[in-house]
PDB file of C-alpha atoms in Angstrom:
ATOM      1  CA  UNK A  27      -2.349  30.435   3.234  1.00 39.00           C
ATOM      2  CA  UNK A  28      -2.947  27.025   1.725  1.00 38.00           C
ATOM      3  CA  UNK A  29      -3.102  23.719   3.761  1.00 41.00           C
ATOM      4  CA  UNK A  30       0.023  22.542   2.190  1.00 42.00           C
ATOM      5  CA  UNK A  31       1.971  25.668   3.107  1.00 44.00           C
ATOM      6  CA  UNK A  32       0.590  25.453   6.686  1.00 49.00           C
ATOM      7  CA  UNK A  33       2.388  22.010   7.071  1.00 68.00           C
ATOM      8  CA  UNK A  34       5.710  23.421   6.065  1.00 74.00           C
ATOM      9  CA  UNK A  35       7.916  24.581   8.972  1.00 76.00           C
ATOM     10  CA  UNK A  36       8.815  28.354   9.135  1.00 79.00           C
ATOM     11  CA  UNK A  37      12.508  29.098   8.083  1.00 80.00           C
ATOM     12  CA  UNK A  38      15.047  31.751   8.905  1.00 79.00           C
ATOM     13  CA  UNK A  39      13.355  35.196   8.432  1.00 77.00           C
ATOM     14  CA  UNK A  40       9.795  33.713   8.585  1.00 80.00           C
ATOM     15  CA  UNK A  41      10.305  33.021  12.324  1.00 82.00           C
ATOM     16  CA  UNK A  42       8.811  35.941  14.154  1.00 80.00           C
ATOM     17  CA  UNK A  43       8.990  34.948  17.737  1.00 83.00           C
ATOM     18  CA  UNK A  44      11.330  36.944  20.171  1.00 84.00           C
ATOM     19  CA  UNK A  45      13.250  33.957  21.482  1.00 86.00           C
ATOM     20  CA  UNK A  46      13.474  30.229  20.865  1.00 87.00           C
ATOM     21  CA  UNK A  47      15.102  27.116  22.330  1.00 87.00           C
ATOM     22  CA  UNK A  48      17.929  26.250  19.930  1.00 86.00           C
ATOM     23  CA  UNK A  49      19.046  22.811  18.965  1.00 87.00           C
ATOM     24  CA  UNK A  50      22.445  22.653  17.105  1.00 85.00           C
ATOM     25  CA  UNK A  51      23.264  20.830  13.821  1.00 85.00           C
ATOM     26  CA  UNK A  52      24.582  17.774  15.761  1.00 84.00           C
ATOM     27  CA  UNK A  53      21.263  17.506  17.860  1.00 80.00           C
ATOM     28  CA  UNK A  54      22.669  19.051  21.087  1.00 83.00           C
ATOM     29  CA  UNK A  55      20.426  21.507  22.993  1.00 85.00           C
ATOM     30  CA  UNK A  56      22.160  24.942  22.993  1.00 84.00           C
ATOM     31  CA  UNK A  57      19.677  26.669  25.293  1.00 85.00           C
ATOM     32  CA  UNK A  58      17.285  29.730  24.928  1.00 87.00           C
ATOM     33  CA  UNK A  59      18.467  32.357  22.396  1.00 85.00           C
ATOM     34  CA  UNK A  60      17.033  35.449  20.922  1.00 87.00           C
ATOM     35  CA  UNK A  61      15.696  34.467  17.418  1.00 84.00           C
ATOM     36  CA  UNK A  62      18.008  37.066  15.764  1.00 86.00           C
ATOM     37  CA  UNK A  63      21.071  35.626  17.455  1.00 88.00           C
ATOM     38  CA  UNK A  64      20.014  32.052  16.663  1.00 86.00           C
ATOM     39  CA  UNK A  65      19.620  33.064  12.986  1.00 87.00           C
ATOM     40  CA  UNK A  66      23.141  34.557  12.885  1.00 87.00           C
ATOM     41  CA  UNK A  67      24.535  31.308  14.423  1.00 87.00           C
ATOM     42  CA  UNK A  68      22.743  29.293  11.656  1.00 86.00           C
ATOM     43  CA  UNK A  69      24.017  31.789   8.918  1.00 87.00           C
ATOM     44  CA  UNK A  70      27.592  31.477  10.214  1.00 87.00           C
ATOM     45  CA  UNK A  71      27.495  27.713   9.624  1.00 86.00           C
ATOM     46  CA  UNK A  72      25.832  28.227   6.169  1.00 85.00           C
ATOM     47  CA  UNK A  73      22.707  26.400   7.497  1.00 87.00           C
ATOM     48  CA  UNK A  74      19.014  27.238   7.984  1.00 85.00           C
ATOM     49  CA  UNK A  75      17.198  28.063  11.213  1.00 85.00           C
ATOM     50  CA  UNK A  76      14.056  25.771  11.125  1.00 86.00           C
ATOM     51  CA  UNK A  77      11.176  26.086  13.641  1.00 85.00           C
ATOM     52  CA  UNK A  78      10.299  22.420  14.444  1.00 83.00           C
ATOM     53  CA  UNK A  79       7.943  22.939  17.391  1.00 82.00           C
ATOM     54  CA  UNK A  80       6.038  26.180  17.096  1.00 80.00           C
ATOM     55  CA  UNK A  81       3.537  25.477  19.878  1.00 81.00           C
ATOM     56  CA  UNK A  82       6.150  24.924  22.631  1.00 81.00           C
ATOM     57  CA  UNK A  83       6.986  27.644  24.999  1.00 82.00           C
ATOM     58  CA  UNK A  84       9.471  28.918  23.949  1.00 84.00           C
ATOM     59  CA  UNK A  85       9.276  27.590  20.320  1.00 85.00           C
ATOM     60  CA  UNK A  86      11.982  25.032  19.424  1.00 87.00           C
ATOM     61  CA  UNK A  87      14.177  25.835  16.442  1.00 87.00           C
ATOM     62  CA  UNK A  88      16.897  23.582  14.928  1.00 88.00           C
ATOM     63  CA  UNK A  89      19.886  24.491  12.794  1.00 87.00           C
ATOM     64  CA  UNK A  90      19.940  22.214   9.702  1.00 87.00           C
ATOM     65  CA  UNK A  91      20.431  21.981   5.971  1.00 86.00           C
ATOM     66  CA  UNK A  92      16.743  22.261   5.133  1.00 84.00           C
ATOM     67  CA  UNK A  93      17.196  21.397   1.361  1.00 85.00           C
ATOM     68  CA  UNK A  94      18.920  18.158   2.258  1.00 87.00           C
ATOM     69  CA  UNK A  95      16.346  17.362   4.971  1.00 82.00           C
ATOM     70  CA  UNK A  96      13.409  17.883   2.372  1.00 86.00           C
ATOM     71  CA  UNK A  97      15.392  15.655  -0.178  1.00 89.00           C
ATOM     72  CA  UNK A  98      15.865  12.908   2.381  1.00 85.00           C
ATOM     73  CA  UNK A  99      12.120  13.000   3.315  1.00 85.00           C
ATOM     74  CA  UNK A 100      11.130  12.723  -0.398  1.00 88.00           C
ATOM     75  CA  UNK A 101      13.417   9.695  -0.774  1.00 90.00           C
ATOM     76  CA  UNK A 102      11.888   7.977   2.208  1.00 88.00           C
ATOM     77  CA  UNK A 103       8.354   8.579   1.044  1.00 86.00           C
ATOM     78  CA  UNK A 104       9.279   7.220  -2.420  1.00 87.00           C
ATOM     79  CA  UNK A 105      10.789   4.152  -0.854  1.00 85.00           C
ATOM     80  CA  UNK A 106       7.617   3.659   1.336  1.00 82.00           C
ATOM     81  CA  UNK A 107       5.410   3.872  -1.707  1.00 81.00           C
ATOM     82  CA  UNK A 108       7.626   1.423  -3.621  1.00 79.00           C
ATOM     83  CA  UNK A 109       7.405  -1.116  -0.730  1.00 75.00           C
ATOM     84  CA  UNK A 110       3.646  -0.805  -0.506  1.00 70.00           C
ATOM     85  CA  UNK A 111       1.756  -3.690  -2.074  1.00 68.00           C
ATOM     86  CA  UNK A 112      -1.388  -3.096  -4.087  1.00 71.00           C
ATOM     87  CA  UNK A 113      -4.161  -5.722  -4.058  1.00 73.00           C
ATOM     88  CA  UNK A 114      -6.199  -5.762  -7.242  1.00 78.00           C
ATOM     89  CA  UNK A 115      -9.457  -7.433  -7.803  1.00 85.00           C
ATOM     90  CA  UNK A 116      -9.512  -9.611 -10.981  1.00 87.00           C
ATOM     91  CA  UNK A 117     -12.661 -11.092 -12.400  1.00 89.00           C
ATOM     92  CA  UNK A 118     -13.357 -14.494 -13.918  1.00 89.00           C
ATOM     93  CA  UNK A 119     -16.622 -15.202 -15.629  1.00 91.00           C
ATOM     94  CA  UNK A 120     -18.290 -18.667 -15.871  1.00 89.00           C
ATOM     95  CA  UNK A 121     -21.423 -19.993 -17.447  1.00 90.00           C
ATOM     96  CA  UNK A 122     -23.822 -22.502 -15.721  1.00 88.00           C
ATOM     97  CA  UNK A 123     -23.306 -25.167 -18.347  1.00 87.00           C
ATOM     98  CA  UNK A 124     -19.413 -24.900 -18.491  1.00 87.00           C
ATOM     99  CA  UNK A 125     -17.473 -27.852 -19.963  1.00 88.00           C
ATOM    100  CA  UNK A 126     -14.775 -29.742 -17.883  1.00 87.00           C
ATOM    101  CA  UNK A 127     -12.050 -28.430 -20.032  1.00 90.00           C
ATOM    102  CA  UNK A 128     -13.147 -24.855 -19.900  1.00 90.00           C
ATOM    103  CA  UNK A 129     -13.602 -25.118 -16.184  1.00 89.00           C
ATOM    104  CA  UNK A 130     -10.029 -26.519 -15.715  1.00 91.00           C
ATOM    105  CA  UNK A 131      -8.569 -23.617 -17.809  1.00 92.00           C
ATOM    106  CA  UNK A 132     -10.510 -20.917 -15.953  1.00 91.00           C
ATOM    107  CA  UNK A 133      -9.531 -22.539 -12.551  1.00 91.00           C
ATOM    108  CA  UNK A 134      -5.821 -22.269 -13.586  1.00 92.00           C
ATOM    109  CA  UNK A 135      -6.377 -18.475 -14.415  1.00 92.00           C
ATOM    110  CA  UNK A 136      -7.935 -18.039 -11.013  1.00 90.00           C
ATOM    111  CA  UNK A 137      -4.980 -19.796  -9.352  1.00 90.00           C
ATOM    112  CA  UNK A 138      -2.586 -17.557 -11.291  1.00 90.00           C
ATOM    113  CA  UNK A 139      -4.467 -14.448 -10.011  1.00 88.00           C
ATOM    114  CA  UNK A 140      -4.320 -15.763  -6.422  1.00 87.00           C
ATOM    115  CA  UNK A 141      -0.653 -16.461  -6.599  1.00 86.00           C
ATOM    116  CA  UNK A 142      -0.007 -12.977  -7.638  1.00 83.00           C
ATOM    117  CA  UNK A 143      -1.744 -11.887  -4.475  1.00 82.00           C
ATOM    118  CA  UNK A 144      -4.942 -10.550  -6.085  1.00 86.00           C
ATOM    119  CA  UNK A 145      -8.519 -11.053  -5.053  1.00 89.00           C
ATOM    120  CA  UNK A 146     -10.737 -12.725  -7.659  1.00 90.00           C
ATOM    121  CA  UNK A 147     -14.354 -12.014  -8.252  1.00 92.00           C
ATOM    122  CA  UNK A 148     -16.093 -15.151  -9.716  1.00 91.00           C
ATOM    123  CA  UNK A 149     -19.164 -14.251 -11.809  1.00 92.00           C
ATOM    124  CA  UNK A 150     -21.649 -16.862 -13.158  1.00 91.00           C
ATOM    125  CA  UNK A 151     -23.572 -15.337 -16.076  1.00 91.00           C
ATOM    126  CA  UNK A 152     -27.121 -16.636 -16.641  1.00 90.00           C
ATOM    127  CA  UNK A 153     -28.981 -16.124 -19.941  1.00 90.00           C
ATOM    128  CA  UNK A 154     -32.623 -16.705 -20.801  1.00 87.00           C
ATOM    129  CA  UNK A 155     -33.988 -20.000 -19.254  1.00 87.00           C
ATOM    130  CA  UNK A 156     -30.863 -20.565 -17.238  1.00 86.00           C
ATOM    131  CA  UNK A 157     -32.336 -18.084 -14.780  1.00 86.00           C
ATOM    132  CA  UNK A 158     -34.791 -20.769 -13.697  1.00 88.00           C
ATOM    133  CA  UNK A 159     -31.854 -22.886 -12.351  1.00 86.00           C
ATOM    134  CA  UNK A 160     -29.571 -20.708 -10.069  1.00 87.00           C
ATOM    135  CA  UNK A 161     -28.560 -23.908  -8.172  1.00 88.00           C
ATOM    136  CA  UNK A 162     -26.383 -24.842 -11.281  1.00 88.00           C
ATOM    137  CA  UNK A 163     -24.349 -21.695 -10.767  1.00 87.00           C
ATOM    138  CA  UNK A 164     -24.090 -22.195  -7.064  1.00 89.00           C
ATOM    139  CA  UNK A 165     -22.853 -25.775  -7.729  1.00 90.00           C
ATOM    140  CA  UNK A 166     -20.016 -24.418  -9.922  1.00 89.00           C
ATOM    141  CA  UNK A 167     -19.112 -21.772  -7.191  1.00 88.00           C
ATOM    142  CA  UNK A 168     -19.091 -24.349  -4.500  1.00 89.00           C
ATOM    143  CA  UNK A 169     -17.026 -26.794  -6.596  1.00 89.00           C
ATOM    144  CA  UNK A 170     -14.523 -23.988  -7.329  1.00 88.00           C
ATOM    145  CA  UNK A 171     -14.304 -22.936  -3.634  1.00 87.00           C
ATOM    146  CA  UNK A 172     -13.664 -26.659  -2.699  1.00 89.00           C
ATOM    147  CA  UNK A 173     -10.959 -26.954  -5.337  1.00 88.00           C
ATOM    148  CA  UNK A 174      -9.195 -23.922  -4.101  1.00 87.00           C
ATOM    149  CA  UNK A 175      -9.653 -24.290  -0.355  1.00 85.00           C
ATOM    150  CA  UNK A 176      -5.916 -24.712   0.396  1.00 84.00           C
ATOM    151  CA  UNK A 177      -4.912 -21.459  -1.443  1.00 86.00           C
ATOM    152  CA  UNK A 178      -7.947 -19.176  -1.035  1.00 87.00           C
ATOM    153  CA  UNK A 179     -10.704 -18.208   1.341  1.00 87.00           C
ATOM    154  CA  UNK A 180     -14.200 -16.989   0.444  1.00 86.00           C
ATOM    155  CA  UNK A 181     -14.516 -13.333   1.300  1.00 87.00           C
ATOM    156  CA  UNK A 182     -18.101 -12.750   0.077  1.00 86.00           C
ATOM    157  CA  UNK A 183     -20.453 -15.736  -0.059  1.00 88.00           C
ATOM    158  CA  UNK A 184     -22.212 -16.273  -3.433  1.00 88.00           C
ATOM    159  CA  UNK A 185     -25.208 -14.109  -3.994  1.00 89.00           C
ATOM    160  CA  UNK A 186     -27.462 -13.285  -6.897  1.00 88.00           C
ATOM    161  CA  UNK A 187     -27.519  -9.765  -8.455  1.00 89.00           C
ATOM    162  CA  UNK A 188     -29.818  -9.539 -11.551  1.00 88.00           C
ATOM    163  CA  UNK A 189     -28.818 -12.124 -14.116  1.00 89.00           C
ATOM    164  CA  UNK A 190     -25.371 -12.732 -12.441  1.00 90.00           C
ATOM    165  CA  UNK A 191     -24.188 -14.604  -9.318  1.00 90.00           C
ATOM    166  CA  UNK A 192     -21.085 -13.300  -7.572  1.00 90.00           C
ATOM    167  CA  UNK A 193     -18.543 -14.662  -5.164  1.00 90.00           C
ATOM    168  CA  UNK A 194     -15.289 -13.001  -3.993  1.00 91.00           C
ATOM    169  CA  UNK A 195     -12.164 -15.113  -3.024  1.00 90.00           C
ATOM    170  CA  UNK A 196      -8.965 -13.837  -1.574  1.00 89.00           C
ATOM    171  CA  UNK A 197      -5.645 -15.540  -1.209  1.00 87.00           C
ATOM    172  CA  UNK A 198      -4.788 -17.147   2.116  1.00 84.00           C
ATOM    173  CA  UNK A 199      -2.252 -15.121   4.042  1.00 78.00           C
ATOM    174  CA  UNK A 200      -0.352 -18.278   4.970  1.00 72.00           C
ATOM    175  CA  UNK A 201      -0.096 -19.308   1.308  1.00 62.00           C
ATOM    176  CA  UNK A 202       1.245 -15.791   0.446  1.00 63.00           C
ATOM    177  CA  UNK A 203       3.864 -15.992   3.176  1.00 63.00           C
ATOM    178  CA  UNK A 204       4.988 -19.519   2.063  1.00 65.00           C
ATOM    179  CA  UNK A 205       5.328 -18.191  -1.456  1.00 65.00           C
ATOM    180  CA  UNK A 206       7.441 -15.180  -0.383  1.00 64.00           C
ATOM    181  CA  UNK A 207       9.719 -17.486   1.835  1.00 65.00           C
ATOM    182  CA  UNK A 208      10.114 -19.774  -1.285  1.00 66.00           C
ATOM    183  CA  UNK A 209      11.016 -16.789  -3.470  1.00 65.00           C
ATOM    184  CA  UNK A 210      13.499 -15.504  -0.937  1.00 66.00           C
ATOM    185  CA  UNK A 211      15.185 -18.865  -0.611  1.00 68.00           C
ATOM    186  CA  UNK A 212      15.380 -19.261  -4.431  1.00 68.00           C
ATOM    187  CA  UNK A 213      16.990 -15.896  -4.619  1.00 65.00           C
ATOM    188  CA  UNK A 214      19.610 -16.760  -1.985  1.00 66.00           C
ATOM    189  CA  UNK A 215      20.430 -20.054  -3.891  1.00 65.00           C
ATOM    190  CA  UNK A 216      20.841 -17.936  -7.081  1.00 60.00           C
ATOM    191  CA  UNK A 217      23.295 -15.640  -5.436  1.00 58.00           C
ATOM    192  CA  UNK A 218      25.206 -18.611  -3.925  1.00 55.00           C
ATOM    193  CA  UNK A 219      25.621 -20.334  -7.304  1.00 52.00           C
ATOM    194  CA  UNK A 220      26.937 -17.064  -8.809  1.00 53.00           C
ATOM    195  CA  UNK A 221      29.586 -16.694  -6.141  1.00 49.00           C
TER     196      UNK A 221
END
């Protein structure tokens, strides 16, 4: 028997115990019945007998429409996945001798990533003789962290790995909540103006 099949409850003829505690379709406890009699009661109502607590003494069985129950569970699981937010890690690469205009453009991209709720990995790439001056890269990372201090927090401090220096920043939870409130209020205003 596979692990997935083991998670499924036993139905109708699969229930082999002699007697069970029966719960009706409306959720009322009906008492202890012989399994064959409980199965007949379920069949008379065109429903299934489902074993919901096999380890109880006696096991607990419920009369329900199992197909509808499985469908409702699948819908709930799909809704939960839909409401789940995924945080991606974006990457922005800088050079130690970056110009002011290029820095401003890349900073705007980083802000856009943070507004979307993503973490951003900042990489300073060193080439050749630039490796002799890692403090230039550190200065850029510190400047960026200072510029973004009201919207982001440093998750991993700058560190050197080979020819690259990395730093990971994440959006501030308070900034994310403020953004969500702003979006919700703008949606409400949009529905009010349409009315």
